[in-house]
Amino acid sequence: MRIRGDELKKLANERGLSVEQLAGAVSRMKADDAASAIRNWMVGRDHPRCKASDIAALANALQVQPREIAKYTSSVMYHRGSGRKVKLVTDLVRGKSIVDAENLLTFTTKRAALNVRKALKAAIAEADNSGADLGALYVSESRVDEAPVMKRFQPKDRGRAHQILKRFSHITISVQERGETADAGSKSRKGGKGR
């Protein structure tokens, strides 16, 4: 579970709460450290790591449900495949509802679809445990990062060796509830030209 910084900033501005007032809600840190952490979270940095108790405390201070300012993230580390090949699959599911994304991953013939689906199911399970509305979830982030490369060599003639790079990648999938602004945007796109 991670915090959505843009939503936290927007709600704090709507409620007229300053960073120092929000820092008072986070009881596990000193006031200065909590204020610094909230500033980091508002700009999208997850340092220090935001815990579920912090999200619940901030949601209580903002008078909203924790699921309104949280996104649910899962990662599969060291997937055996290059980032270029996995990116084809992650681009396929970004922005889709979780039902559509799961159907696409079930019937995609790419090998990376198995681990992307595993990360998606873990993120959905985390959202379900936190009490999110599963019907309103969509894939908000699907990212592939490069991992360390395993280096091997193929012996060749006259004592030479050709290098073989076996690439790995880290897959990250985040789901969150679709808000009213996202619903309004999707409705306006459906009514486009020629439809």
PDB file of C-alpha atoms in Angstrom:
ATOM      1  CA  MET A   1       0.000   0.000   0.000  1.00  0.00           C
ATOM      2  CA  ARG A   2       1.384   3.375  -1.024  1.00  0.00           C
ATOM      3  CA  ILE A   3       0.045   6.901  -0.774  1.00  0.00           C
ATOM      4  CA  ARG A   4      -1.156   8.886  -3.784  1.00  0.00           C
ATOM      5  CA  GLY A   5       0.674  12.177  -3.381  1.00  0.00           C
ATOM      6  CA  ASP A   6      -1.399  14.149  -5.877  1.00  0.00           C
ATOM      7  CA  GLU A   7      -4.630  13.164  -4.138  1.00  0.00           C
ATOM      8  CA  LEU A   8      -3.155  13.944  -0.699  1.00  0.00           C
ATOM      9  CA  LYS A   9      -2.096  17.409  -1.871  1.00  0.00           C
ATOM     10  CA  LYS A  10      -5.467  18.129  -3.493  1.00  0.00           C
ATOM     11  CA  LEU A  11      -7.469  17.066  -0.429  1.00  0.00           C
ATOM     12  CA  ALA A  12      -5.200  19.041   1.930  1.00  0.00           C
ATOM     13  CA  ASN A  13      -5.755  22.183  -0.174  1.00  0.00           C
ATOM     14  CA  GLU A  14      -9.539  21.596  -0.290  1.00  0.00           C
ATOM     15  CA  ARG A  15      -9.732  21.136   3.494  1.00  0.00           C
ATOM     16  CA  GLY A  16      -7.354  24.049   4.173  1.00  0.00           C
ATOM     17  CA  LEU A  17      -4.896  21.892   6.139  1.00  0.00           C
ATOM     18  CA  SER A  18      -1.200  22.757   6.202  1.00  0.00           C
ATOM     19  CA  VAL A  19       1.639  20.246   6.154  1.00  0.00           C
ATOM     20  CA  GLU A  20       2.295  20.902   9.863  1.00  0.00           C
ATOM     21  CA  GLN A  21      -1.335  20.114  10.749  1.00  0.00           C
ATOM     22  CA  LEU A  22      -1.135  16.854   8.783  1.00  0.00           C
ATOM     23  CA  ALA A  23       2.194  16.053  10.474  1.00  0.00           C
ATOM     24  CA  GLY A  24       0.416  16.079  13.831  1.00  0.00           C
ATOM     25  CA  ALA A  25      -1.680  13.123  12.658  1.00  0.00           C
ATOM     26  CA  VAL A  26       1.389  10.940  11.953  1.00  0.00           C
ATOM     27  CA  SER A  27       2.282   9.863  15.484  1.00  0.00           C
ATOM     28  CA  ARG A  28       5.126   7.431  14.770  1.00  0.00           C
ATOM     29  CA  MET A  29       7.567  10.233  13.833  1.00  0.00           C
ATOM     30  CA  LYS A  30       8.731  13.487  15.380  1.00  0.00           C
ATOM     31  CA  ALA A  31       6.928  16.596  14.131  1.00  0.00           C
ATOM     32  CA  ASP A  32       9.799  17.807  11.902  1.00  0.00           C
ATOM     33  CA  ASP A  33      10.392  14.355  10.428  1.00  0.00           C
ATOM     34  CA  ALA A  34       6.671  13.874   9.812  1.00  0.00           C
ATOM     35  CA  ALA A  35       6.393  17.249   8.037  1.00  0.00           C
ATOM     36  CA  SER A  36       9.378  16.379   5.835  1.00  0.00           C
ATOM     37  CA  ALA A  37       7.877  12.959   5.063  1.00  0.00           C
ATOM     38  CA  ILE A  38       4.507  14.478   4.114  1.00  0.00           C
ATOM     39  CA  ARG A  39       6.222  16.967   1.778  1.00  0.00           C
ATOM     40  CA  ASN A  40       8.026  14.033   0.137  1.00  0.00           C
ATOM     41  CA  TRP A  41       4.794  12.042  -0.196  1.00  0.00           C
ATOM     42  CA  MET A  42       2.991  15.012  -1.762  1.00  0.00           C
ATOM     43  CA  VAL A  43       5.525  15.257  -4.584  1.00  0.00           C
ATOM     44  CA  GLY A  44       5.523  11.505  -5.218  1.00  0.00           C
ATOM     45  CA  ARG A  45       8.632  10.336  -3.338  1.00  0.00           C
ATOM     46  CA  ASP A  46       8.021   7.377  -1.065  1.00  0.00           C
ATOM     47  CA  HIS A  47      10.755   8.214   1.455  1.00  0.00           C
ATOM     48  CA  PRO A  48      10.413   7.377   4.274  1.00  0.00           C
ATOM     49  CA  ARG A  49       8.215   4.456   3.312  1.00  0.00           C
ATOM     50  CA  CYS A  50       4.568   5.277   3.996  1.00  0.00           C
ATOM     51  CA  LYS A  51       2.946   2.625   6.174  1.00  0.00           C
ATOM     52  CA  ALA A  52      -0.706   1.614   6.323  1.00  0.00           C
ATOM     53  CA  SER A  53      -1.023   3.239   9.756  1.00  0.00           C
ATOM     54  CA  ASP A  54       0.228   6.555   8.288  1.00  0.00           C
ATOM     55  CA  ILE A  55      -2.326   6.388   5.481  1.00  0.00           C
ATOM     56  CA  ALA A  56      -5.110   5.658   7.976  1.00  0.00           C
ATOM     57  CA  ALA A  57      -4.025   8.584  10.204  1.00  0.00           C
ATOM     58  CA  LEU A  58      -3.821  11.012   7.269  1.00  0.00           C
ATOM     59  CA  ALA A  59      -7.197   9.841   5.940  1.00  0.00           C
ATOM     60  CA  ASN A  60      -8.686  10.409   9.382  1.00  0.00           C
ATOM     61  CA  ALA A  61      -7.212  13.943   9.486  1.00  0.00           C
ATOM     62  CA  LEU A  62      -8.580  14.656   5.989  1.00  0.00           C
ATOM     63  CA  GLN A  63     -11.953  13.063   6.878  1.00  0.00           C
ATOM     64  CA  VAL A  64     -11.890  10.592   3.976  1.00  0.00           C
ATOM     65  CA  GLN A  65     -11.610   6.828   3.641  1.00  0.00           C
ATOM     66  CA  PRO A  66      -8.024   5.449   3.479  1.00  0.00           C
ATOM     67  CA  ARG A  67      -8.763   3.865   0.090  1.00  0.00           C
ATOM     68  CA  GLU A  68      -9.319   7.349  -1.400  1.00  0.00           C
ATOM     69  CA  ILE A  69      -5.664   8.347  -0.890  1.00  0.00           C
ATOM     70  CA  ALA A  70      -4.023   4.916  -1.278  1.00  0.00           C
ATOM     71  CA  LYS A  71      -2.850   2.823  -4.178  1.00  0.00           C
ATOM     72  CA  TYR A  72      -2.057  -0.860  -3.905  1.00  0.00           C
ATOM     73  CA  THR A  73       1.266  -1.941  -5.352  1.00  0.00           C
ATOM     74  CA  SER A  74       2.935  -5.277  -5.949  1.00  0.00           C
ATOM     75  CA  SER A  75       6.257  -6.205  -7.552  1.00  0.00           C
ATOM     76  CA  VAL A  76       7.825  -9.274  -9.073  1.00  0.00           C
ATOM     77  CA  MET A  77      11.572  -9.006  -8.753  1.00  0.00           C
ATOM     78  CA  TYR A  78      14.122 -10.657 -11.048  1.00  0.00           C
ATOM     79  CA  HIS A  79      11.782 -11.772 -13.811  1.00  0.00           C
ATOM     80  CA  ARG A  80      13.837 -13.845 -16.240  1.00  0.00           C
ATOM     81  CA  GLY A  81      13.405 -11.777 -19.384  1.00  0.00           C
ATOM     82  CA  SER A  82      14.487  -8.463 -20.832  1.00  0.00           C
ATOM     83  CA  GLY A  83      12.667  -5.275 -19.945  1.00  0.00           C
ATOM     84  CA  ARG A  84      11.905  -4.632 -23.603  1.00  0.00           C
ATOM     85  CA  LYS A  85       9.850  -7.813 -23.904  1.00  0.00           C
ATOM     86  CA  VAL A  86       8.036  -7.312 -20.590  1.00  0.00           C
ATOM     87  CA  LYS A  87       7.175  -3.711 -21.495  1.00  0.00           C
ATOM     88  CA  LEU A  88       4.998  -4.989 -24.350  1.00  0.00           C
ATOM     89  CA  VAL A  89       2.808  -6.769 -21.796  1.00  0.00           C
ATOM     90  CA  THR A  90       2.754  -4.030 -19.153  1.00  0.00           C
ATOM     91  CA  ASP A  91       1.742  -1.426 -21.753  1.00  0.00           C
ATOM     92  CA  LEU A  92      -1.142  -3.710 -22.708  1.00  0.00           C
ATOM     93  CA  VAL A  93      -2.825  -3.548 -19.273  1.00  0.00           C
ATOM     94  CA  ARG A  94      -2.090   0.036 -18.169  1.00  0.00           C
ATOM     95  CA  GLY A  95      -5.316   1.989 -17.599  1.00  0.00           C
ATOM     96  CA  LYS A  96      -7.591  -1.052 -17.931  1.00  0.00           C
ATOM     97  CA  SER A  97     -10.048  -2.252 -15.304  1.00  0.00           C
ATOM     98  CA  ILE A  98      -8.789  -5.213 -13.301  1.00  0.00           C
ATOM     99  CA  VAL A  99     -11.243  -7.597 -15.002  1.00  0.00           C
ATOM    100  CA  ASP A 100     -10.118  -6.544 -18.490  1.00  0.00           C
ATOM    101  CA  ALA A 101      -6.452  -6.636 -17.477  1.00  0.00           C
ATOM    102  CA  GLU A 102      -6.761 -10.122 -16.006  1.00  0.00           C
ATOM    103  CA  ASN A 103      -8.541 -11.400 -19.137  1.00  0.00           C
ATOM    104  CA  LEU A 104      -5.869  -9.901 -21.390  1.00  0.00           C
ATOM    105  CA  LEU A 105      -3.076 -11.461 -19.337  1.00  0.00           C
ATOM    106  CA  THR A 106      -4.790 -14.852 -19.246  1.00  0.00           C
ATOM    107  CA  PHE A 107      -4.942 -15.114 -23.028  1.00  0.00           C
ATOM    108  CA  THR A 108      -1.726 -13.320 -23.989  1.00  0.00           C
ATOM    109  CA  THR A 109       0.852 -15.684 -25.444  1.00  0.00           C
ATOM    110  CA  LYS A 110       3.879 -13.738 -24.148  1.00  0.00           C
ATOM    111  CA  ARG A 111       5.923 -15.494 -21.458  1.00  0.00           C
ATOM    112  CA  ALA A 112       6.080 -12.335 -19.331  1.00  0.00           C
ATOM    113  CA  ALA A 113       2.280 -12.355 -18.946  1.00  0.00           C
ATOM    114  CA  LEU A 114       2.555 -14.969 -16.171  1.00  0.00           C
ATOM    115  CA  ASN A 115       4.614 -12.755 -13.863  1.00  0.00           C
ATOM    116  CA  VAL A 116       2.669  -9.597 -14.739  1.00  0.00           C
ATOM    117  CA  ARG A 117      -0.534 -11.474 -13.852  1.00  0.00           C
ATOM    118  CA  LYS A 118       1.041 -12.659 -10.587  1.00  0.00           C
ATOM    119  CA  ALA A 119       1.872  -9.038  -9.646  1.00  0.00           C
ATOM    120  CA  LEU A 120      -1.650  -7.918 -10.614  1.00  0.00           C
ATOM    121  CA  LYS A 121      -3.288 -10.614  -8.482  1.00  0.00           C
ATOM    122  CA  ALA A 122      -1.110  -9.677  -5.486  1.00  0.00           C
ATOM    123  CA  ALA A 123      -2.053  -5.990  -5.834  1.00  0.00           C
ATOM    124  CA  ILE A 124      -5.761  -6.920  -6.077  1.00  0.00           C
ATOM    125  CA  ALA A 125      -5.469  -9.110  -2.973  1.00  0.00           C
ATOM    126  CA  GLU A 126      -3.856  -6.242  -1.057  1.00  0.00           C
ATOM    127  CA  ALA A 127      -6.667  -3.910  -2.142  1.00  0.00           C
ATOM    128  CA  ASP A 128      -9.264  -6.487  -1.091  1.00  0.00           C
ATOM    129  CA  ASN A 129      -7.645  -6.853   2.351  1.00  0.00           C
ATOM    130  CA  SER A 130      -7.737  -3.069   2.770  1.00  0.00           C
ATOM    131  CA  GLY A 131     -11.453  -2.876   1.991  1.00  0.00           C
ATOM    132  CA  ALA A 132     -11.285  -1.302  -1.467  1.00  0.00           C
ATOM    133  CA  ASP A 133     -14.192  -1.555  -3.903  1.00  0.00           C
ATOM    134  CA  LEU A 134     -12.997  -4.235  -6.348  1.00  0.00           C
ATOM    135  CA  GLY A 135     -15.476  -3.136  -9.022  1.00  0.00           C
ATOM    136  CA  ALA A 136     -13.906   0.327  -9.190  1.00  0.00           C
ATOM    137  CA  LEU A 137     -10.243  -0.788  -9.362  1.00  0.00           C
ATOM    138  CA  TYR A 138      -8.103  -0.177 -12.419  1.00  0.00           C
ATOM    139  CA  VAL A 139      -4.403  -0.557 -13.251  1.00  0.00           C
ATOM    140  CA  SER A 140      -2.990   2.893 -12.518  1.00  0.00           C
ATOM    141  CA  GLU A 141       0.682   2.021 -12.948  1.00  0.00           C
ATOM    142  CA  SER A 142       2.490  -0.761 -14.751  1.00  0.00           C
ATOM    143  CA  ARG A 143       6.237  -0.345 -14.868  1.00  0.00           C
ATOM    144  CA  VAL A 144       9.294  -2.390 -15.795  1.00  0.00           C
ATOM    145  CA  ASP A 145      12.733  -1.622 -14.384  1.00  0.00           C
ATOM    146  CA  GLU A 146      16.038  -3.124 -15.404  1.00  0.00           C
ATOM    147  CA  ALA A 147      17.613  -5.628 -13.005  1.00  0.00           C
ATOM    148  CA  PRO A 148      21.185  -6.941 -12.806  1.00  0.00           C
ATOM    149  CA  VAL A 149      22.421  -8.808 -15.869  1.00  0.00           C
ATOM    150  CA  MET A 150      23.849 -12.329 -15.663  1.00  0.00           C
ATOM    151  CA  LYS A 151      26.936 -12.598 -17.886  1.00  0.00           C
ATOM    152  CA  ARG A 152      27.912 -15.838 -19.596  1.00  0.00           C
ATOM    153  CA  PHE A 153      30.371 -16.658 -22.371  1.00  0.00           C
ATOM    154  CA  GLN A 154      30.183 -18.884 -25.427  1.00  0.00           C
ATOM    155  CA  PRO A 155      33.559 -20.392 -26.447  1.00  0.00           C
ATOM    156  CA  LYS A 156      34.514 -19.677 -30.056  1.00  0.00           C
ATOM    157  CA  ASP A 157      37.332 -20.635 -32.382  1.00  0.00           C
ATOM    158  CA  ARG A 158      40.996 -19.655 -31.855  1.00  0.00           C
ATOM    159  CA  GLY A 159      40.533 -19.176 -28.105  1.00  0.00           C
ATOM    160  CA  ARG A 160      37.988 -16.400 -28.377  1.00  0.00           C
ATOM    161  CA  ALA A 161      34.785 -16.044 -26.366  1.00  0.00           C
ATOM    162  CA  HIS A 162      31.555 -14.245 -27.179  1.00  0.00           C
ATOM    163  CA  GLN A 163      29.623 -12.646 -24.364  1.00  0.00           C
ATOM    164  CA  ILE A 164      26.012 -13.662 -23.660  1.00  0.00           C
ATOM    165  CA  LEU A 165      23.914 -11.291 -21.548  1.00  0.00           C
ATOM    166  CA  LYS A 166      20.983 -12.910 -19.742  1.00  0.00           C
ATOM    167  CA  ARG A 167      18.772 -10.008 -18.761  1.00  0.00           C
ATOM    168  CA  PHE A 168      16.416  -9.735 -15.793  1.00  0.00           C
ATOM    169  CA  SER A 169      13.738  -7.158 -14.985  1.00  0.00           C
ATOM    170  CA  HIS A 170      11.592  -5.960 -12.095  1.00  0.00           C
ATOM    171  CA  ILE A 171       7.823  -5.686 -12.740  1.00  0.00           C
ATOM    172  CA  THR A 172       5.699  -3.257 -10.707  1.00  0.00           C
ATOM    173  CA  ILE A 173       1.888  -3.117 -10.914  1.00  0.00           C
ATOM    174  CA  SER A 174      -0.323  -0.653  -8.990  1.00  0.00           C
ATOM    175  CA  VAL A 175      -4.105  -0.582  -8.799  1.00  0.00           C
ATOM    176  CA  GLN A 176      -6.318   2.120  -7.357  1.00  0.00           C
ATOM    177  CA  GLU A 177      -9.968   3.049  -7.257  1.00  0.00           C
ATOM    178  CA  ARG A 178     -11.308   5.078 -10.125  1.00  0.00           C
ATOM    179  CA  GLY A 179     -12.446   8.491  -8.874  1.00  0.00           C
ATOM    180  CA  GLU A 180     -15.208  10.735 -10.204  1.00  0.00           C
ATOM    181  CA  THR A 181     -12.767  12.801 -12.284  1.00  0.00           C
ATOM    182  CA  ALA A 182     -11.431   9.687 -14.005  1.00  0.00           C
ATOM    183  CA  ASP A 183     -14.981   8.484 -14.699  1.00  0.00           C
ATOM    184  CA  ALA A 184     -15.918  11.832 -16.228  1.00  0.00           C
ATOM    185  CA  GLY A 185     -12.830  11.720 -18.451  1.00  0.00           C
ATOM    186  CA  SER A 186     -13.598   8.218 -19.680  1.00  0.00           C
ATOM    187  CA  LYS A 187     -17.215   9.172 -20.461  1.00  0.00           C
ATOM    188  CA  SER A 188     -16.102  12.154 -22.539  1.00  0.00           C
ATOM    189  CA  ARG A 189     -13.669   9.962 -24.513  1.00  0.00           C
ATOM    190  CA  LYS A 190     -16.395   7.441 -25.345  1.00  0.00           C
ATOM    191  CA  GLY A 191     -18.509  10.091 -27.033  1.00  0.00           C
ATOM    192  CA  GLY A 192     -15.814  10.955 -29.627  1.00  0.00           C
ATOM    193  CA  LYS A 193     -16.061  11.225 -33.409  1.00  0.00           C
ATOM    194  CA  GLY A 194     -17.592   8.431 -35.412  1.00  0.00           C
ATOM    195  CA  ARG A 195     -19.069   6.493 -32.506  1.00  0.00           C
TER     196      ARG A 195
END
